[in-house]
């Protein structure tokens, strides 16, 4: 192992090979505190050539790698199982000039979403994906996990924002498709395959990101409703009446109470209600009047608030965006991120409490999500000792409703045993064949997404 450490030090410089327990610790545990493992070393390369040298050194010794971006993942995909070299990509922060005519930009995998947003906005452009962890989540990690976020309704998930990528493969060779051609119909879309592959097929080092026009005028509304079914019923009216709609987010009474207690926020309305939907409209010209008019005509809205100035918009968004932080402050949650067909979302919300209570009566359930995609974030507090039973009952219910066991967070280590609920045996065999072709020795993120192969 001393040979490996020496080779890694030669590859990236002594100060970027961390072996000290205290220095490694921040990388070895995920953001939620639920997943952790000991890395042989944490290695912090600065560019693609250094990533190649690290991969070659690990391959030589047969030591697997765990790939990590901003460590904001929620399914344990970026933390070690034990003994791997942890490759942190946060130093790959090169940012190229924005290609304004093409509305694209090439950036290093370690650039955070917040950095990219600021870089694009100088040119009146923006990133189609946005999420609460914007100041820590890296573009490489977001592509590797095909992150979703709060604007999927308008722009799609991260995969839709990717015009090209550079990646280091398990044998140390490099795929580079950063030309950003708008049309390129030349066979297998390897870049798209890497999106959402969770570091199991290659290490993304640079990304060519599609940008969207920045929409400077925004308005936000918060609606109080009697239930999730009303939220779903309103969607067609909202989409038709508000072409400027970019976000439609759902949260419930107990989540709001938790957020308010954690962040010390005032109530949004004089009374409490069972369900809330937050809408954001963004456009070139002020969408406020249109939003106010549409909201006034909506049936079954029990109360509403509209904010136009930046401070007011932030205040309404805080009720939704602070959910993750408030939940984590209350304990280490079992986090499940699921999608069901929209028509089944109310059934899921209705059936979850009793389904979970049947296996873990004492737990606290916090539900919120991206209502337009039927995407519910199921957070279960005080469930640490019953994590597998809770996961099993929730994911089986989702599967029964013909949903997906991962909407946007990925499979990671957390959901590997349940992959068969969303993918057929034939699909999993095909996925394993792709993995074996690109990474025959199982060096990249073993045990993430697909079960680790036991080497004979
Ligand atoms: C969000 O939508 C993120 O805020 C995190 O996907 C969800 O904390 C969660 O469960
Ligand atoms: Zn989400």
Coordinates of C-alpha atoms and ligand atoms in Angstrom, one line a residue:
X1 CA 0.0 0.0 0.0
X2 CA 3.0 2.3 0.6
X3 CA 3.7 2.0 -3.1
X4 CA 0.2 3.2 -3.9
X5 CA 0.5 6.2 -1.6
X6 CA 3.8 7.1 -3.2
X7 CA 2.4 6.8 -6.7
X8 CA -0.6 9.0 -5.7
X9 CA 1.7 11.6 -4.2
X10 CA 3.7 11.7 -7.4
X11 CA 0.4 12.1 -9.3
X12 CA -1.1 15.0 -7.4
X13 CA 1.5 16.3 -5.0
X14 CA 2.0 15.4 -1.3
X15 CA -0.4 18.0 0.1
X16 CA -3.3 16.6 -1.9
X17 CA -3.0 13.0 -0.7
X18 CA -4.8 13.0 2.7
X19 CA -4.2 10.1 5.0
X20 CA -4.7 11.7 8.4
X21 CA -8.0 10.7 10.0
X22 CA -9.0 14.3 10.9
X23 CA -8.3 15.5 7.4
X24 CA -10.2 12.6 5.7
X25 CA -13.2 12.8 8.0
X26 CA -15.2 15.5 6.1
X27 CA -15.0 13.4 2.9
X28 CA -15.8 10.0 4.5
X29 CA -19.3 10.8 5.8
X30 CA -22.2 12.0 3.6
X31 CA -24.1 15.2 4.2
X32 CA -26.9 13.5 6.0
X33 CA -24.6 11.7 8.4
X34 CA -26.2 8.3 7.5
X35 CA -23.4 6.9 5.3
X36 CA -19.8 6.7 6.2
X37 CA -16.7 4.5 5.6
X38 CA -13.0 4.7 5.8
X39 CA -11.0 5.7 2.8
X40 CA -7.4 4.4 2.3
X41 CA -6.6 8.0 1.3
X42 CA -8.4 11.0 0.0
X43 CA -6.8 12.3 -3.3
X44 CA -7.5 15.7 -4.7
X45 CA -6.3 16.0 -8.3
X46 CA -6.3 19.4 -10.1
X47 CA -7.0 18.4 -13.7
X48 CA -7.7 15.6 -16.1
X49 CA -4.1 14.5 -16.4
X50 CA -3.8 14.1 -12.7
X51 CA -7.1 12.1 -12.6
X52 CA -5.6 9.8 -15.2
X53 CA -2.4 9.3 -13.2
X54 CA -4.5 8.5 -10.0
X55 CA -6.6 6.0 -11.9
X56 CA -3.5 4.3 -13.4
X57 CA -1.9 4.1 -9.9
X58 CA -5.0 2.5 -8.4
X59 CA -5.4 0.1 -11.3
X60 CA -1.8 -1.0 -10.9
X61 CA -2.5 -1.9 -7.3
X62 CA -6.1 -3.2 -7.9
X63 CA -7.4 -0.6 -5.4
X64 CA -10.9 0.6 -6.2
X65 CA -11.9 4.3 -6.3
X66 CA -14.8 6.2 -4.9
X67 CA -15.6 9.4 -6.8
X68 CA -16.9 12.4 -5.0
X69 CA -18.0 15.9 -6.0
X70 CA -19.4 18.4 -3.5
X71 CA -20.5 15.5 -1.2
X72 CA -24.1 16.7 -1.2
X73 CA -25.5 13.3 -2.5
X74 CA -28.3 11.8 -0.5
X75 CA -27.9 8.0 -1.2
X76 CA -24.3 7.3 -0.1
X77 CA -22.9 7.1 -3.7
X78 CA -19.9 9.2 -2.9
X79 CA -18.7 7.8 0.4
X80 CA -16.4 4.8 0.7
X81 CA -17.5 1.3 1.8
X82 CA -14.0 0.9 3.3
X83 CA -10.5 0.8 1.9
X84 CA -11.0 2.6 -1.4
X85 CA -9.1 5.6 -2.6
X86 CA -11.5 8.5 -2.4
X87 CA -11.1 10.8 -5.5
X88 CA -12.4 14.3 -4.7
X89 CA -13.0 16.4 -7.8
X90 CA -13.5 19.7 -6.1
X91 CA -10.2 21.2 -7.4
X92 CA -11.3 20.8 -11.0
X93 CA -12.6 24.3 -11.1
X94 CA -11.4 25.6 -14.5
X95 CA -14.1 27.7 -16.2
X96 CA -14.0 28.6 -19.9
X97 CA -15.4 31.6 -21.6
X98 CA -19.2 31.3 -22.2
X99 CA -19.8 30.5 -25.9
X100 CA -22.6 33.1 -26.2
X101 CA -23.8 32.2 -29.8
X102 CA -24.1 28.5 -28.8
X103 CA -25.4 29.3 -25.3
X104 CA -22.9 26.7 -23.9
X105 CA -19.9 26.7 -21.6
X106 CA -17.2 24.2 -20.7
X107 CA -16.4 23.8 -17.0
X108 CA -14.4 21.6 -14.8
X109 CA -16.3 18.9 -12.9
X110 CA -15.6 20.6 -9.5
X111 CA -17.3 23.9 -10.4
X112 CA -20.3 24.4 -8.1
X113 CA -23.7 25.1 -9.5
X114 CA -23.6 28.5 -7.8
X115 CA -20.3 29.4 -9.6
X116 CA -21.7 28.4 -12.9
X117 CA -24.9 30.4 -12.4
X118 CA -22.9 33.5 -11.7
X119 CA -20.6 32.9 -14.7
X120 CA -23.6 32.5 -17.0
X121 CA -25.6 35.4 -15.7
X122 CA -22.9 37.9 -16.7
X123 CA -24.0 37.1 -20.3
X124 CA -27.7 37.1 -19.7
X125 CA -27.7 33.3 -19.6
X126 CA -28.5 30.8 -16.8
X127 CA -28.4 27.1 -15.9
X128 CA -31.6 25.2 -16.5
X129 CA -31.2 23.2 -13.3
X130 CA -31.4 24.8 -9.9
X131 CA -31.4 23.2 -6.4
X132 CA -31.0 24.2 -2.8
X133 CA -27.4 22.8 -2.4
X134 CA -26.3 25.1 -5.3
X135 CA -23.3 26.4 -3.4
X136 CA -21.8 23.0 -2.6
X137 CA -23.1 20.7 -5.4
X138 CA -20.7 20.3 -8.2
X139 CA -21.5 20.2 -11.9
X140 CA -19.7 16.8 -12.2
X141 CA -21.7 15.3 -9.4
X142 CA -24.9 16.7 -10.7
X143 CA -24.3 15.2 -14.1
X144 CA -23.1 11.9 -12.7
X145 CA -26.3 11.6 -10.7
X146 CA -28.6 13.3 -13.2
X147 CA -29.7 15.7 -10.6
X148 CA -33.2 17.2 -10.8
X149 CA -34.2 20.1 -8.6
X150 CA -36.8 22.8 -8.7
X151 CA -37.0 23.7 -12.4
X152 CA -37.4 20.3 -14.0
X153 CA -40.9 21.4 -14.9
X154 CA -39.5 23.9 -17.3
X155 CA -36.0 22.6 -18.4
X156 CA -35.8 18.9 -17.5
X157 CA -33.2 17.2 -15.4
X158 CA -29.4 17.6 -15.6
X159 CA -29.0 15.1 -18.5
X160 CA -31.0 17.6 -20.6
X161 CA -28.5 20.3 -19.9
X162 CA -25.4 18.4 -21.0
X163 CA -24.0 19.1 -24.5
X164 CA -20.8 17.2 -24.0
X165 CA -18.4 15.7 -21.5
X166 CA -14.8 14.6 -20.9
X167 CA -14.4 11.4 -18.8
X168 CA -11.5 9.2 -17.6
X169 CA -12.3 5.5 -18.0
X170 CA -11.3 2.8 -15.6
X171 CA -8.2 1.9 -17.7
X172 CA -7.0 5.5 -17.6
X173 CA -8.0 6.4 -21.2
X174 CA -10.0 9.6 -21.8
X175 CA -13.2 10.1 -23.7
X176 CA -13.5 13.8 -24.8
X177 CA -16.6 15.1 -26.5
X178 CA -16.7 18.8 -25.7
X179 CA -17.4 20.2 -29.1
X180 CA -21.0 21.0 -28.2
X181 CA -22.4 20.2 -31.7
X182 CA -26.1 20.8 -31.7
X183 CA -26.6 17.8 -33.9
X184 CA -24.3 14.7 -33.8
X185 CA -25.9 11.5 -34.8
X186 CA -22.9 9.1 -34.8
X187 CA -23.9 6.1 -32.8
X188 CA -24.1 5.3 -29.1
X189 CA -24.5 8.5 -27.0
X190 CA -21.7 7.8 -24.5
X191 CA -22.1 11.2 -22.9
X192 CA -25.7 10.5 -22.1
X193 CA -24.8 7.1 -20.8
X194 CA -22.4 8.7 -18.3
X195 CA -25.2 11.0 -17.1
X196 CA -26.7 9.2 -14.1
X197 CA -24.2 6.4 -14.1
X198 CA -23.2 7.5 -10.6
X199 CA -19.4 7.2 -11.2
X200 CA -19.6 3.5 -12.1
X201 CA -18.6 3.9 -15.8
X202 CA -16.1 6.7 -15.9
X203 CA -14.9 9.8 -14.0
X204 CA -16.4 13.0 -15.4
X205 CA -13.7 15.7 -15.5
X206 CA -15.1 18.4 -17.8
X207 CA -18.7 19.2 -18.9
X208 CA -20.1 21.2 -21.7
X209 CA -23.3 22.7 -20.3
X210 CA -26.2 24.0 -22.3
X211 CA -27.4 27.4 -21.0
X212 CA -30.8 28.9 -21.1
X213 CA -31.9 32.6 -21.3
X214 CA -31.8 34.3 -18.0
X215 CA -35.3 35.3 -17.0
X216 CA -34.9 38.4 -14.9
X217 CA -38.5 39.0 -13.8
X218 CA -40.0 36.6 -11.3
X219 CA -43.0 36.2 -9.1
X220 CA -43.7 33.6 -6.5
X221 CA -47.0 32.4 -5.0
X222 CA -47.8 30.2 -2.1
X223 CA -51.1 28.5 -2.1
X224 CA -52.8 26.8 0.9
X225 CA -54.8 23.7 0.0
X226 CA -56.8 21.0 1.7
X227 CA -54.8 18.1 0.3
X228 CA -52.4 16.7 -2.3
X229 CA -55.2 15.8 -4.7
X230 CA -56.1 19.5 -5.0
X231 CA -52.5 20.3 -5.9
X232 CA -52.5 17.6 -8.6
X233 CA -55.9 18.8 -10.0
X234 CA -54.6 22.4 -10.2
X235 CA -51.6 21.5 -12.4
X236 CA -53.2 21.4 -15.8
X237 CA -54.8 24.9 -15.1
X238 CA -51.5 26.3 -13.9
X239 CA -49.5 24.9 -16.8
X240 CA -52.0 26.2 -19.4
X241 CA -52.5 29.6 -17.7
X242 CA -48.9 30.3 -16.8
X243 CA -46.5 29.7 -19.7
X244 CA -43.9 31.3 -17.5
X245 CA -44.2 28.7 -14.7
X246 CA -40.8 27.3 -13.7
X247 CA -41.5 25.6 -10.4
X248 CA -44.4 23.9 -8.6
X249 CA -43.4 22.6 -5.2
X250 CA -45.4 20.7 -2.6
X251 CA -45.1 20.6 1.1
X252 CA -47.4 19.6 4.0
X253 CA -48.4 21.0 7.4
X254 CA -45.9 19.0 9.5
X255 CA -43.0 19.8 7.2
X256 CA -43.9 23.5 7.4
X257 CA -44.0 23.3 11.2
X258 CA -40.6 21.7 11.4
X259 CA -39.1 24.3 9.0
X260 CA -40.6 27.2 11.0
X261 CA -39.3 25.8 14.3
X262 CA -35.9 25.2 12.8
X263 CA -35.5 28.5 11.0
X264 CA -37.6 30.7 13.3
X265 CA -39.9 31.7 10.4
X266 CA -43.3 33.4 10.8
X267 CA -46.4 31.5 9.7
X268 CA -47.2 32.2 6.0
X269 CA -50.9 32.6 6.7
X270 CA -53.1 33.4 9.8
X271 CA -54.3 29.7 9.8
X272 CA -52.5 26.4 9.2
X273 CA -53.6 24.2 6.3
X274 CA -52.9 20.6 5.4
X275 CA -51.0 21.2 2.1
X276 CA -49.1 24.0 0.4
X277 CA -48.0 24.5 -3.2
X278 CA -45.3 27.1 -4.1
X279 CA -45.3 28.4 -7.6
X280 CA -42.6 30.4 -9.3
X281 CA -43.0 32.2 -12.6
X282 CA -40.0 33.7 -14.4
X283 CA -40.1 35.7 -17.6
X284 CA -38.5 38.5 -19.5
X285 CA -41.3 40.9 -18.6
X286 CA -43.0 40.9 -15.1
X287 CA -45.2 37.9 -14.7
X288 CA -46.8 39.1 -11.5
X289 CA -50.2 40.3 -12.8
X290 CA -50.7 37.1 -14.8
X291 CA -49.9 35.0 -11.7
X292 CA -52.2 37.1 -9.5
X293 CA -55.0 36.7 -12.1
X294 CA -54.6 33.0 -12.5
X295 CA -54.4 32.4 -8.7
X296 CA -57.5 34.4 -8.2
X297 CA -59.5 32.2 -10.5
X298 CA -58.2 28.9 -9.1
X299 CA -60.8 26.7 -7.4
X300 CA -60.2 25.2 -3.9
X301 CA -57.4 27.5 -2.8
X302 CA -57.9 28.3 0.9
X303 CA -55.5 31.1 1.1
X304 CA -52.7 32.6 -1.0
X305 CA -49.7 35.0 -1.0
X306 CA -47.8 36.5 -3.9
X307 CA -44.4 38.0 -3.7
X308 CA -42.7 40.0 -6.4
X309 CA -39.6 41.6 -4.8
X310 CA -36.5 39.5 -4.2
X311 CA -36.8 39.5 -0.4
X312 CA -40.5 38.4 -0.5
X313 CA -39.7 35.7 -3.0
X314 CA -36.9 34.4 -0.9
X315 CA -39.1 34.4 2.2
X316 CA -41.7 32.2 0.5
X317 CA -39.1 29.9 -1.0
X318 CA -37.5 29.5 2.5
X319 CA -40.6 27.4 3.6
X320 CA -39.8 24.9 0.9
X321 CA -36.0 25.1 0.5
X322 CA -35.3 24.8 4.3
X323 CA -37.0 21.4 4.5
X324 CA -33.8 19.3 4.0
X325 CA -31.8 21.3 6.5
X326 CA -34.6 21.4 9.1
X327 CA -35.1 17.6 8.8
X328 CA -31.3 17.0 9.2
X329 CA -31.2 19.2 12.2
X330 CA -33.9 17.0 13.8
X331 CA -31.9 13.8 13.3
X332 CA -30.4 11.5 10.7
X333 CA -33.3 10.7 8.4
X334 CA -34.0 7.7 6.2
X335 CA -34.3 9.5 2.9
X336 CA -36.3 8.1 0.0
X337 CA -36.9 10.0 -3.2
X338 CA -39.6 8.5 -5.4
X339 CA -41.9 9.2 -8.3
X340 CA -45.3 7.9 -9.0
X341 CA -47.7 8.6 -11.9
X342 CA -49.3 11.9 -11.1
X343 CA -52.7 10.4 -10.6
X344 CA -51.3 8.2 -7.9
X345 CA -49.5 10.9 -5.9
X346 CA -52.5 11.6 -3.6
X347 CA -52.8 7.8 -2.9
X348 CA -49.1 7.6 -2.1
X349 CA -49.4 10.5 0.3
X350 CA -52.5 9.0 1.9
X351 CA -51.1 5.4 2.3
X352 CA -47.6 6.2 3.4
X353 CA -48.3 7.0 7.1
X354 CA -50.0 3.7 7.9
X355 CA -47.6 1.7 5.7
X356 CA -44.6 3.1 7.5
X357 CA -46.3 2.9 10.9
X358 CA -46.9 -0.9 10.3
X359 CA -43.1 -1.5 10.4
X360 CA -42.0 1.5 12.6
X361 CA -44.7 2.9 14.7
X362 CA -42.7 5.6 16.5
X363 CA -41.2 7.4 13.5
X364 CA -41.9 10.8 12.1
X365 CA -42.7 11.2 8.4
X366 CA -42.0 14.4 6.5
X367 CA -43.2 14.5 2.9
X368 CA -42.5 17.2 0.3
X369 CA -41.5 17.4 -3.3
X370 CA -41.8 18.5 -6.9
X371 CA -45.5 18.0 -7.6
X372 CA -45.4 18.4 -11.4
X373 CA -43.2 15.3 -11.7
X374 CA -45.1 13.3 -9.1
X375 CA -41.8 13.3 -7.2
X376 CA -42.2 12.9 -3.4
X377 CA -39.3 13.2 -1.0
X378 CA -40.1 10.8 1.8
X379 CA -38.0 11.6 4.9
X380 CA -38.4 9.4 7.9
X381 CA -37.0 10.6 11.2
X382 CA -36.2 8.4 14.3
X383 CA -36.0 5.4 12.0
X384 CA -32.3 4.6 12.1
X385 CA -32.8 1.1 13.6
X386 CA -35.6 0.3 11.2
X387 CA -34.0 1.8 8.1
X388 CA -34.3 -1.3 5.9
X389 CA -37.8 -2.2 6.9
X390 CA -39.0 1.4 6.3
X391 CA -37.2 1.5 3.0
X392 CA -38.7 -1.8 2.0
X393 CA -42.3 -0.9 2.8
X394 CA -42.1 2.6 1.1
X395 CA -40.4 1.3 -2.1
X396 CA -42.7 -1.6 -2.4
X397 CA -45.7 0.7 -2.1
X398 CA -44.2 2.9 -4.8
X399 CA -43.6 -0.1 -7.0
X400 CA -47.2 -1.2 -6.5
X401 CA -48.3 2.2 -7.7
X402 CA -46.0 1.8 -10.8
X403 CA -43.5 4.4 -9.7
X404 CA -39.8 4.7 -9.6
X405 CA -37.7 4.1 -6.5
X406 CA -35.4 7.0 -7.4
X407 CA -36.7 10.2 -8.9
X408 CA -33.6 12.3 -8.8
X409 CA -31.1 11.3 -6.1
X410 CA -30.0 8.1 -7.7
X411 CA -29.5 4.5 -6.3
X412 CA -26.2 5.1 -4.6
X413 CA -25.4 2.5 -1.9
X414 CA -28.8 3.1 -0.2
X415 CA -31.1 1.5 -2.7
X416 CA -29.0 -1.2 -4.5
X417 CA -31.0 -4.1 -3.0
X418 CA -34.3 -2.6 -4.3
X419 CA -33.2 -1.8 -7.9
X420 CA -35.2 -4.8 -9.1
X421 CA -38.4 -3.0 -8.1
X422 CA -37.8 -0.4 -10.8
X423 CA -35.7 -2.3 -13.4
X424 CA -36.4 -5.7 -14.9
X425 CA -33.8 -8.6 -14.6
X426 CA -33.1 -8.1 -18.3
X427 CA -32.3 -4.4 -17.8
X428 CA -30.1 -5.1 -14.8
X429 CA -28.2 -7.7 -16.8
X430 CA -27.7 -5.2 -19.6
X431 CA -26.6 -2.5 -17.2
X432 CA -24.1 -5.0 -15.6
X433 CA -22.8 -5.9 -19.1
X434 CA -22.1 -2.2 -19.8
X435 CA -20.3 -1.9 -16.5
X436 CA -18.2 -5.0 -17.1
X437 CA -17.3 -3.8 -20.6
X438 CA -16.1 -0.3 -19.4
X439 CA -14.8 -1.3 -16.0
X440 CA -14.0 -5.1 -16.1
X441 CA -12.0 -5.0 -12.8
X442 CA -14.8 -3.2 -10.9
X443 CA -12.6 -0.3 -9.9
X444 CA -15.0 2.6 -10.1
X445 CA -17.5 3.0 -7.3
X446 CA -18.0 -0.7 -6.6
X447 CA -21.2 -1.4 -4.7
X448 CA -22.8 1.8 -6.0
X449 CA -25.9 1.4 -8.3
X450 CA -25.1 -2.3 -9.0
X451 CA -24.1 -4.8 -6.3
X452 CA -20.3 -5.2 -6.1
X453 CA -19.0 -8.4 -7.7
X454 CA -17.2 -10.7 -5.4
X455 CA -13.8 -11.2 -7.0
X456 CA -12.9 -14.9 -7.2
Ligands
LIG1 C1 -34.9 18.9 -2.7 O1 -35.8 18.7 -3.5 C2 -33.8 17.9 -2.7 O2 -34.9 19.8 -1.9 C3 -33.6 17.2 -1.3 O3 -34.0 16.9 -3.6 C4 -34.7 16.4 -0.9 O4 -34.0 16.4 1.4 C5 -34.6 15.8 0.6 O5 -35.2 14.7 0.8
LIG2 ZN1 -35.7 17.3 -4.9

